Coordinates of C-alpha atoms and ligand atoms in Angstrom, one line a residue:
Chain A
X1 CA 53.0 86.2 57.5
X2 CA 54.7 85.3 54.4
X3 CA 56.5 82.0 54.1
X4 CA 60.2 82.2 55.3
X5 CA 63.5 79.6 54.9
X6 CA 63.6 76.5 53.2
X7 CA 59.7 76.3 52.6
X8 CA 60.4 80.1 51.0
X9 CA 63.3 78.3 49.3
X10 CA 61.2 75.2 48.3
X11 CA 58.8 77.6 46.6
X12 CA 60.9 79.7 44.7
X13 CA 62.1 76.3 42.6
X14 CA 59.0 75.4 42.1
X15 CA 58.3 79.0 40.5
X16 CA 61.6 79.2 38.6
X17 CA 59.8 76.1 36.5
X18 CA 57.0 78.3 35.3
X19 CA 59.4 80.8 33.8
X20 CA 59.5 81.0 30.2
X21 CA 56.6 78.1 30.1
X22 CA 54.1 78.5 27.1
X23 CA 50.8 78.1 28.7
X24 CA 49.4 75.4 27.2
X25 CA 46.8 76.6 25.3
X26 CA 45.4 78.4 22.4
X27 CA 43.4 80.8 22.8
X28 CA 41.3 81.0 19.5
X29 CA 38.5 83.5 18.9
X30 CA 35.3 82.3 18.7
X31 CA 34.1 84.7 16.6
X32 CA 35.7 86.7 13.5
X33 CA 36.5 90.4 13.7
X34 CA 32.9 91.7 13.4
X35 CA 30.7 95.0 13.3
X36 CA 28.6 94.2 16.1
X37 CA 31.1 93.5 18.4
X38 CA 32.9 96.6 17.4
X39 CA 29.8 98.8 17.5
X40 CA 29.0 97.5 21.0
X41 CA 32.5 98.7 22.1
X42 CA 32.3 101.6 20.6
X43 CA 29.1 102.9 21.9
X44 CA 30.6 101.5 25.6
X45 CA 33.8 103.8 24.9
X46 CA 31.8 106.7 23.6
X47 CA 34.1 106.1 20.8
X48 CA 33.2 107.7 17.6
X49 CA 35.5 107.4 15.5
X50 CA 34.3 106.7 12.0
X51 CA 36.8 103.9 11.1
X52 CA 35.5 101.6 13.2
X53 CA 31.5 102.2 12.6
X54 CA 31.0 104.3 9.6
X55 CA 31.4 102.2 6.5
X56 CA 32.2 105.5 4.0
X57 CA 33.9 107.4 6.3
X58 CA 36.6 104.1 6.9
X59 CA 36.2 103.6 3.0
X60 CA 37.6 107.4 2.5
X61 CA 40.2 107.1 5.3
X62 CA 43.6 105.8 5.4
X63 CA 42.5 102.3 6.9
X64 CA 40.3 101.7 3.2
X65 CA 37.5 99.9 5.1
X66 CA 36.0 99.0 8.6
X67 CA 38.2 98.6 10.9
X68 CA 38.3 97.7 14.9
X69 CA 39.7 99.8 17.5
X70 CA 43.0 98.2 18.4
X71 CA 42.5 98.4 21.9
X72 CA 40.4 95.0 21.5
X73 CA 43.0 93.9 20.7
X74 CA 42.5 91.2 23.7
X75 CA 38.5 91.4 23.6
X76 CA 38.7 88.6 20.1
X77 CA 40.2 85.8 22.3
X78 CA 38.0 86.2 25.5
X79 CA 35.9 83.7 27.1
X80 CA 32.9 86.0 27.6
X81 CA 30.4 84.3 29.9
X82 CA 32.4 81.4 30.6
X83 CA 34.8 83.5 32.6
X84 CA 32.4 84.2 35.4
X85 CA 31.9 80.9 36.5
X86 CA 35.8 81.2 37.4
X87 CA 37.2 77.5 36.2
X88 CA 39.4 77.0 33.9
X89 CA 41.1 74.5 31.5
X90 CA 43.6 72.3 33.4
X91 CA 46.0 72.6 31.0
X92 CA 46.7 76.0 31.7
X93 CA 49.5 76.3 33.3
X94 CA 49.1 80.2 33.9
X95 CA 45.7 79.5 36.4
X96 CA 47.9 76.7 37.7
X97 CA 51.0 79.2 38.4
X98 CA 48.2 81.4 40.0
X99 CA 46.7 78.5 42.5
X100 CA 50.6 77.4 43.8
X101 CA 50.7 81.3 45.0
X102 CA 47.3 80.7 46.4
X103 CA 48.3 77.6 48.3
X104 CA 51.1 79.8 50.4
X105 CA 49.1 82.5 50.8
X106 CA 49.8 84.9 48.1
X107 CA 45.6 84.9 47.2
X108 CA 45.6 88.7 46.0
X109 CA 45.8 89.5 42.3
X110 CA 46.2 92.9 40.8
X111 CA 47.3 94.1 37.1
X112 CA 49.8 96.8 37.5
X113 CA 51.8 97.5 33.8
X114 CA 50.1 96.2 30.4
X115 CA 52.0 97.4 27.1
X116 CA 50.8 96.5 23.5
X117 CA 51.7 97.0 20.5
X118 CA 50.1 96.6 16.9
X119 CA 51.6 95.5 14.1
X120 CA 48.4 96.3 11.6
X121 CA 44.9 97.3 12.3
X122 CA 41.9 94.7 12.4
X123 CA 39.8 93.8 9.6
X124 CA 36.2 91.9 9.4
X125 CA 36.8 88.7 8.8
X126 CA 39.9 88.4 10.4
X127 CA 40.3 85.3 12.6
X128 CA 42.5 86.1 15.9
X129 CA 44.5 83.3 18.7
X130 CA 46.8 84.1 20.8
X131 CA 49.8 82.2 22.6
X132 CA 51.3 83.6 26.2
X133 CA 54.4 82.9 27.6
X134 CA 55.2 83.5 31.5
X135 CA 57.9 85.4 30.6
X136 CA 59.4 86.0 33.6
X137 CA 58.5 86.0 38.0
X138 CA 60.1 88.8 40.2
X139 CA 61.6 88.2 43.2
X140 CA 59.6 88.1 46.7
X141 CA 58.8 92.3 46.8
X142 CA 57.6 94.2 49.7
X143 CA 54.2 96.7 47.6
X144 CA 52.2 98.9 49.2
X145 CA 49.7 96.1 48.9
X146 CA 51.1 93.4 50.8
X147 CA 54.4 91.2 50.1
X148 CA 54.0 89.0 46.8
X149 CA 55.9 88.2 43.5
X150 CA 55.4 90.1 40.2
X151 CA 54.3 87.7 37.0
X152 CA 55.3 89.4 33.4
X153 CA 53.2 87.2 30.7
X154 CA 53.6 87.9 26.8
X155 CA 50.7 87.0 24.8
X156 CA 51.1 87.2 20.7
X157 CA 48.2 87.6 18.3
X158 CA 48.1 85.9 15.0
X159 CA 45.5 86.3 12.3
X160 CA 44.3 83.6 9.5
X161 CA 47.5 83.7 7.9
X162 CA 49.9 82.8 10.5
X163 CA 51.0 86.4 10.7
X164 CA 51.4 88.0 14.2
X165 CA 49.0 91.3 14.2
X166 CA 50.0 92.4 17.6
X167 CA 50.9 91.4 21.3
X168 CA 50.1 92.4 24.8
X169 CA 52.0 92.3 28.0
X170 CA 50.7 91.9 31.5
X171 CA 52.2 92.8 34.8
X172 CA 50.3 91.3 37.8
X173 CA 51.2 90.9 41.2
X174 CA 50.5 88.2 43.1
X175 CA 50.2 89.2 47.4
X176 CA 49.6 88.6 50.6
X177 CA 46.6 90.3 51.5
X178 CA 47.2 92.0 54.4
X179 CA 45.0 91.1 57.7
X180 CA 43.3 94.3 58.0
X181 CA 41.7 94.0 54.9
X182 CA 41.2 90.6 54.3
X183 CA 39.2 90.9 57.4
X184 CA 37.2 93.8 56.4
X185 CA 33.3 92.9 55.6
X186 CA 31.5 94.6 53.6
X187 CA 30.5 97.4 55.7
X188 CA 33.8 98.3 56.4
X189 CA 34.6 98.5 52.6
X190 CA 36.2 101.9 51.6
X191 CA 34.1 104.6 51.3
X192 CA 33.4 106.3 47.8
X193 CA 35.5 109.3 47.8
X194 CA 38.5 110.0 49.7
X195 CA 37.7 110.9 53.3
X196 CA 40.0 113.6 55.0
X197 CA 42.0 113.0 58.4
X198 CA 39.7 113.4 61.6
X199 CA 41.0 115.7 64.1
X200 CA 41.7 113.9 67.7
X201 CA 39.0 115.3 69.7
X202 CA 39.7 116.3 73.7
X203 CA 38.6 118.8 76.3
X204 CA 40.3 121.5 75.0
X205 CA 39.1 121.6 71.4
X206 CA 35.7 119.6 71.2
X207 CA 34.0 122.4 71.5
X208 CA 35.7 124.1 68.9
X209 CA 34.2 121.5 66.7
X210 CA 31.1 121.5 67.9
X211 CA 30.7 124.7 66.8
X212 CA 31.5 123.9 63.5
X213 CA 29.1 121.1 63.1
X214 CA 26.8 124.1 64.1
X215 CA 28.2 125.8 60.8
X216 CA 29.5 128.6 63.3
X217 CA 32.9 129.4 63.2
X218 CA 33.6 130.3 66.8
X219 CA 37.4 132.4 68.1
X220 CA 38.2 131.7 72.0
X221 CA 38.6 134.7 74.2
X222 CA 40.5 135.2 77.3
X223 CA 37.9 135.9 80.1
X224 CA 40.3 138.2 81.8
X225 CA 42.3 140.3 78.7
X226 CA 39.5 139.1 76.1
X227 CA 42.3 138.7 74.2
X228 CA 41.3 136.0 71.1
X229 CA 43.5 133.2 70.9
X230 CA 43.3 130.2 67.5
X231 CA 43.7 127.3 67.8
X232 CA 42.0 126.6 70.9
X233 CA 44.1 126.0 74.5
X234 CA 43.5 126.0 77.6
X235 CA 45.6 128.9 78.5
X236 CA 45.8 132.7 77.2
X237 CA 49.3 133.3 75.6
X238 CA 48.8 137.2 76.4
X239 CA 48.0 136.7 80.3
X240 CA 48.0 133.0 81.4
X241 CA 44.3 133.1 82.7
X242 CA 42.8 129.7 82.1
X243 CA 39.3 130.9 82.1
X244 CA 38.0 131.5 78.9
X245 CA 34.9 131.9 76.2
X246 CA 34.2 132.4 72.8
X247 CA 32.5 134.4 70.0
X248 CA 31.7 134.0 66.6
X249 CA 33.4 135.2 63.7
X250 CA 31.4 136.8 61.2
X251 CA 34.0 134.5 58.3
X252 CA 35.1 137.9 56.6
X253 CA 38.7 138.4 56.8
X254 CA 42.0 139.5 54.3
X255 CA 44.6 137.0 53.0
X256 CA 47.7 137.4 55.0
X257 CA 50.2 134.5 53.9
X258 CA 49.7 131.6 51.5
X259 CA 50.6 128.7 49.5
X260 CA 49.9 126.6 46.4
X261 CA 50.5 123.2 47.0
X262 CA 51.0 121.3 43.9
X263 CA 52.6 118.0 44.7
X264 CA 52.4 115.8 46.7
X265 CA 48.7 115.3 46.0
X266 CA 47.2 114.0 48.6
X267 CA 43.4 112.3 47.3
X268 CA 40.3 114.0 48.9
X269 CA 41.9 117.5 47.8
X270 CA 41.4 119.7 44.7
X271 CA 44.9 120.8 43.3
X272 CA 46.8 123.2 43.0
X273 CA 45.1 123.9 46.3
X274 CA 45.9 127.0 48.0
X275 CA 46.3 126.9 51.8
X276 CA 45.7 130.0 53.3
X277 CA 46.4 132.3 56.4
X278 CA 43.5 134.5 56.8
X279 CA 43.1 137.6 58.9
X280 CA 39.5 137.7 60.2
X281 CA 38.2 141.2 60.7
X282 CA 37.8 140.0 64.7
X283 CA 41.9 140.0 65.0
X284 CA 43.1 136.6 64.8
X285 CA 44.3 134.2 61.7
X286 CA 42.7 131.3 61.0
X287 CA 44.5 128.5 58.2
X288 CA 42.1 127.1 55.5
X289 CA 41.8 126.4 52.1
X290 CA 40.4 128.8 49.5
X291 CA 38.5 127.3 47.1
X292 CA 37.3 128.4 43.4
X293 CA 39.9 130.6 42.7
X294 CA 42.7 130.7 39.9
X295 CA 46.1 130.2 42.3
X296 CA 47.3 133.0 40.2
X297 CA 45.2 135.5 41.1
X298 CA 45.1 135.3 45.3
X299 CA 47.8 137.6 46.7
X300 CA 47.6 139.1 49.8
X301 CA 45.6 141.4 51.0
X302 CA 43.0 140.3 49.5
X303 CA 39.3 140.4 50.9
X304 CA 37.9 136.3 51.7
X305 CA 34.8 135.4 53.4
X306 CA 34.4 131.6 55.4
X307 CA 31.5 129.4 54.8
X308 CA 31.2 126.1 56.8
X309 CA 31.1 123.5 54.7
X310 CA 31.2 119.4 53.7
X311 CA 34.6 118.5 52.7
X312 CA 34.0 115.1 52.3
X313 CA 31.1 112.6 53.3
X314 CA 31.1 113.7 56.7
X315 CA 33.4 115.9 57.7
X316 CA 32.9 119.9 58.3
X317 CA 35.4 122.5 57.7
X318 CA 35.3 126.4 57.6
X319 CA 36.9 127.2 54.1
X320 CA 37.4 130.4 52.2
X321 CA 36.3 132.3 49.1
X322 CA 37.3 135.5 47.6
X323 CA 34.4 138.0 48.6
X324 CA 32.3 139.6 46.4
Chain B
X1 CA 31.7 111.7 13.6
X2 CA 34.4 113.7 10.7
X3 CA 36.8 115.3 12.1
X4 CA 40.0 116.6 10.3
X5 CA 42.7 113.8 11.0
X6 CA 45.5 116.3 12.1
X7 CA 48.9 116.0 9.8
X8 CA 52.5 115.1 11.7
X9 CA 53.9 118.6 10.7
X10 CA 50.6 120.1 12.8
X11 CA 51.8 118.6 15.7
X12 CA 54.3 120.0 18.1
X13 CA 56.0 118.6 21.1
X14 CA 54.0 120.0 24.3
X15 CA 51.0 120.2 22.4
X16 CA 47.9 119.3 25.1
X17 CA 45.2 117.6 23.7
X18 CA 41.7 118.6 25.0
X19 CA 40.8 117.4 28.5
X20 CA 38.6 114.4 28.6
X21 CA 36.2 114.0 31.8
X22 CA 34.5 110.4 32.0
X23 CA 31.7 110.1 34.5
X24 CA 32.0 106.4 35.7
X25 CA 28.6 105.0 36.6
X26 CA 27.5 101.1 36.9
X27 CA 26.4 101.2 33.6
X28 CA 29.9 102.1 31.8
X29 CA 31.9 99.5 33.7
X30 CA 29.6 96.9 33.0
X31 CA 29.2 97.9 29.8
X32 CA 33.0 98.1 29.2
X33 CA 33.8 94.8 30.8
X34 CA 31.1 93.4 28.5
X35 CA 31.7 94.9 25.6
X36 CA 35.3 93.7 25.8
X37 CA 33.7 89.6 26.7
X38 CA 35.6 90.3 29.8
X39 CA 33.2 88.6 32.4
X40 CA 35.6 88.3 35.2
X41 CA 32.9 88.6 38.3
X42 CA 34.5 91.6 39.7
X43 CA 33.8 94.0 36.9
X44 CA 29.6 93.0 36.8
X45 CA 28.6 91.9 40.4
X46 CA 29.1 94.1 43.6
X47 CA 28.9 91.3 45.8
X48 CA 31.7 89.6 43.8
X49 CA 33.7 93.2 44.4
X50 CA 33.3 93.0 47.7
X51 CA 34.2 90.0 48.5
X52 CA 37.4 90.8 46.6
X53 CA 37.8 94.0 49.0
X54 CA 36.2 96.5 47.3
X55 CA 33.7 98.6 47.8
X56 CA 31.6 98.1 44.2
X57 CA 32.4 97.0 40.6
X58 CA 34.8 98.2 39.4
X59 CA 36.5 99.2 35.4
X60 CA 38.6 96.4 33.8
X61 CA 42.1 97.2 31.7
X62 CA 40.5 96.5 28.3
X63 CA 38.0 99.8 29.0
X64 CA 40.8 102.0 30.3
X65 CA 42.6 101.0 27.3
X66 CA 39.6 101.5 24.9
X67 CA 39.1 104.8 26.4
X68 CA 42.6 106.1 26.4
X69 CA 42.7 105.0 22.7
X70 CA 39.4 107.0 22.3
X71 CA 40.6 109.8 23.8
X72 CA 43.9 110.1 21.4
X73 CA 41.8 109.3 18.2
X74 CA 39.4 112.0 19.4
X75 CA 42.3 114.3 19.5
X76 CA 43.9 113.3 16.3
X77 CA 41.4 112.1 13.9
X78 CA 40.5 109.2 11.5
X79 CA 43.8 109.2 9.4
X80 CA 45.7 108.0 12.9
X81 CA 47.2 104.7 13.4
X82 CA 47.5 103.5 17.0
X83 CA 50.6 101.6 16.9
X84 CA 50.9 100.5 20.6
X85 CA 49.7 101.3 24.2
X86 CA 52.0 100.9 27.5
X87 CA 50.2 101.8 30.7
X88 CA 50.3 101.5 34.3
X89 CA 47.4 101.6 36.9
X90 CA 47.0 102.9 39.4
X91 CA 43.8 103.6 41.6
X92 CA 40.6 102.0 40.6
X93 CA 38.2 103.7 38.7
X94 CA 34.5 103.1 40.5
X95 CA 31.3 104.1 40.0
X96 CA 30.3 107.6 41.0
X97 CA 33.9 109.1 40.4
X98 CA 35.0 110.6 37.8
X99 CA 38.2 110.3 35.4
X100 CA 39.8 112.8 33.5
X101 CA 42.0 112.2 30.9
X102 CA 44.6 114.6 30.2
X103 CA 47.8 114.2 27.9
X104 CA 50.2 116.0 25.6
X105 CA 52.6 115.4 22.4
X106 CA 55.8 113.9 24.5
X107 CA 57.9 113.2 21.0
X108 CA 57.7 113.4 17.3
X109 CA 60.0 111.2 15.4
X110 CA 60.0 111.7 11.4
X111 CA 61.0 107.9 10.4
X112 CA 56.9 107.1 10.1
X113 CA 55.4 110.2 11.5
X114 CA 55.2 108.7 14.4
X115 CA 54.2 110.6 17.6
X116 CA 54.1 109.6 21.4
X117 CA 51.4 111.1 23.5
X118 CA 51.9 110.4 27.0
X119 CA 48.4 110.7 28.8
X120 CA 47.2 110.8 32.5
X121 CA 43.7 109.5 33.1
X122 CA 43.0 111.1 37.1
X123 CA 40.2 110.1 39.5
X124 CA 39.4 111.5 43.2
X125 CA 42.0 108.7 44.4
X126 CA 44.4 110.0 42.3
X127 CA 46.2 108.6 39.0
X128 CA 44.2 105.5 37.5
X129 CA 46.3 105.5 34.4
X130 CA 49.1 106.6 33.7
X131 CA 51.1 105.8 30.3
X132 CA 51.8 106.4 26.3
X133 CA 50.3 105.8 23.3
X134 CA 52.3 105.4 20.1
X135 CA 50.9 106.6 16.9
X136 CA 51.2 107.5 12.7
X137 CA 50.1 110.4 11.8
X138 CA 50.1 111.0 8.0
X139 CA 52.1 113.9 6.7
X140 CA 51.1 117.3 5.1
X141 CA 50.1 118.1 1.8
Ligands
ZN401 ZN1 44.4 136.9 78.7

């Protein structure tokens, strides 16, 4: 639970300290703008752009000469291999705004806004530091990731000549991790693609999925009137006999209603996704999704056939196509 | 690469620029959080990612920024001048995922010939980047 009351209190003063704090330190390049560095981050980027790589080409362009992408901005003042090892300078008062929210439990860290701006382009040669100011701490917030505090920083970029060349802004919250994932291990990591919802499995439609699994897509039938009956029940709507059975659908059916569903997107779906009620040739509808289609082009009546398929890692679903 | 810098009158508002599909493997985040001498653990070693809560490495802001710069300069040519970034993220990009990067002309102002392209960058999870990019573009002949 977060902290609460005068330890809450206590806290807060101690943050309200930190605002508008220069950090400390310099942060100074350790090495001039150079080719190399730019060429590896180009070829990382799939960047191609001849201003930063091709000599000529920057020559005949508007930047006169070589020139590095202003997105590394940032990358001239980095610690490189240092930064793994995770210490820092003790001076910095930014890591040491960082470990008072770990010491009440706010151990999460997560960038959420950076804006930058550039006030000329980067040549070789150039030599780059950097100051950052905690610019300002949020209130306590209630995020989707847990309760924490926002941190706004402002770092500005000078060159050689004491003249600013740029500056960056970060956004980071600092939260709570909540139990449930802090306690996760490994194994219980996300998975790698969205996963859909599982249907909640009973007596009355287990079967139903079985089938499925099966790759058959199977229609109950009243034992008495044979009518067929989707989704599965335990009781026919036509005749109220509770003894039933099934038979497979040979997929084919027309459209008979649908929709395009644009927004909300919900991950583990393709959008614009059409949702679909289909009319299978047997005499009962059936809702799915019809993929591989232009969501201009379904209207209904038209002809669809079902194939039983993997919608995510291990899920099976019965979903539509236009027939051939 | 040469590719004919497109001039401010060329562009319109609404103009889309041409859909940009990034397959993310191991190797680009690395090779991202590298090349940028961005080392933080979580962007190079899966155990480190894991222990942080999530499932593998994952891409750091410096390569979303490089390659949302890419993908406007691709668009509009050498003669362009990025003249600022804002973004916000979103869902982490991750190895075996991919991101698309969409985006379109959101404004045209003449002081400058300066253009804001406001782009999208989407993976399976949904939006990983979402944001502008300011830039000059030089004028007609
Ligand atoms: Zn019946």
């Amino acid at each position: 639970m977060a902290i609460s009351g005068t330890e809450r209190e206590e806290f807060e003063k101690q943050l309200e300290a930190y605002v508008g704090l220069d950090i400390g330190l310099e942060d100074r390049g350790r090495d001039p703008v150079n080719a190399a560095m730019v060429r590896h981050w180009c070829e990382a980027m799939g960047d191609a752009c001849g201003a930063y790589t091709d000599a000529a080409e920057a020559a005949a362009s508007v930047h006169g000469e070589l020139v590095a992408p202003p997105t590394m901005l940032q990358t001239w003042i980095l610690g490189g291999v240092s930064m793994a090892s995770g210490e820092s300078d003790p001076r910095d008062k930014q890591k040491e705004l960082h470990r008072l929210f770990d010491s009440k439990g706010f151990t999460g860290v997560v960038a959420t806004n950076t804006e930058q701006e550039y006030t000329r382009y980067l040549k070789m040669g150039d030599e780059i530091r950097a100051k950052t100011v905690i610019e300002s701490i949020s209130e306590q917030k209630a995020t989707g990731l847990g309760i924490g505090y926002f941190i706004n920083t402002r770092s500005t970029f000078r060159d050689q000549n004491d003249e600013e060349v740029g500056w960056l802004t970060f956004r980071v919250l600092k939260f709570e991790i909540a139990e449930a994932s802090a306690s996760s291990s490994s194994e219980a990591a996300a998975p790698s693609r969205p996963q859909r919802l599982k249907p909640a499995l009973g007596h009355d439609n287990a079967w139903w999925w079985d089938c499925v699994e099966k790759d058959e897509l199977a229609i109950q039938r009243c034992s008495r009137c044979q009518a067929l009956r989707h989704p599965p029940r335990p009781m026919c709507g036509e005749c109220q006999a509770s003894d039933w059975d099934f038979v497979f659908s040979t997929g084919q059916g027309t459209i008979y209603s649908f929709v395009v569903i644009r927004h909300p997107e919900v991950p583990g779906y393709t959008y614009p996704l059409v949702v679909a009620v289909v009319e299978l040739e047997e005499g009962t509808r059936f809702v799915g999704n019809v993929l591989d289609i232009d969501p201009e082009e379904v209207e209904i009546g038209m002809p669809v056939q079902a194939s039983i398929e993997l919608v995510d890692d291990e899920m099976k679903l019965p979903v539509f196509r236009r027939a051939q | 690469m040469s590719i004919e810098t497109l001039r401010y009158q060329d562009v319109n508002v609404g103009d889309a620029l041409p859909e940009l599909p990034i397959a993310l493997t191991s190797s680009l985040i690395v090779a991202g959080a590298v090349a940028s001498q961005d080392y933080t653990p979580v962007h190079h070693d899966k155990e480190a990612a894991e222990a942080a809560g999530m499932q593998d490495v994952f891409m750091n802001i410096l390569t979303t920024n490089g390659l949302v710069s890419r993908f406007v300069t691709d668009w509009a040519g050498i003669d362009a001048r990025i003249t600022g970034v804002s973004i916000k993220l979103g869902t982490p990009n991750l190895p075996g995922d991919t991101m698309t990067l969409t985006g379109a002309v959101a404004e045209k102002d003449e002081t400058g010939n300066a253009v804001t392209v406001e782009v999208t960058g989407k993976n399976a999870w949904g939006n990983h980047v979402t944001g502008t990019v300011k830039l000059t573009l030089p004028a007609g002949d």
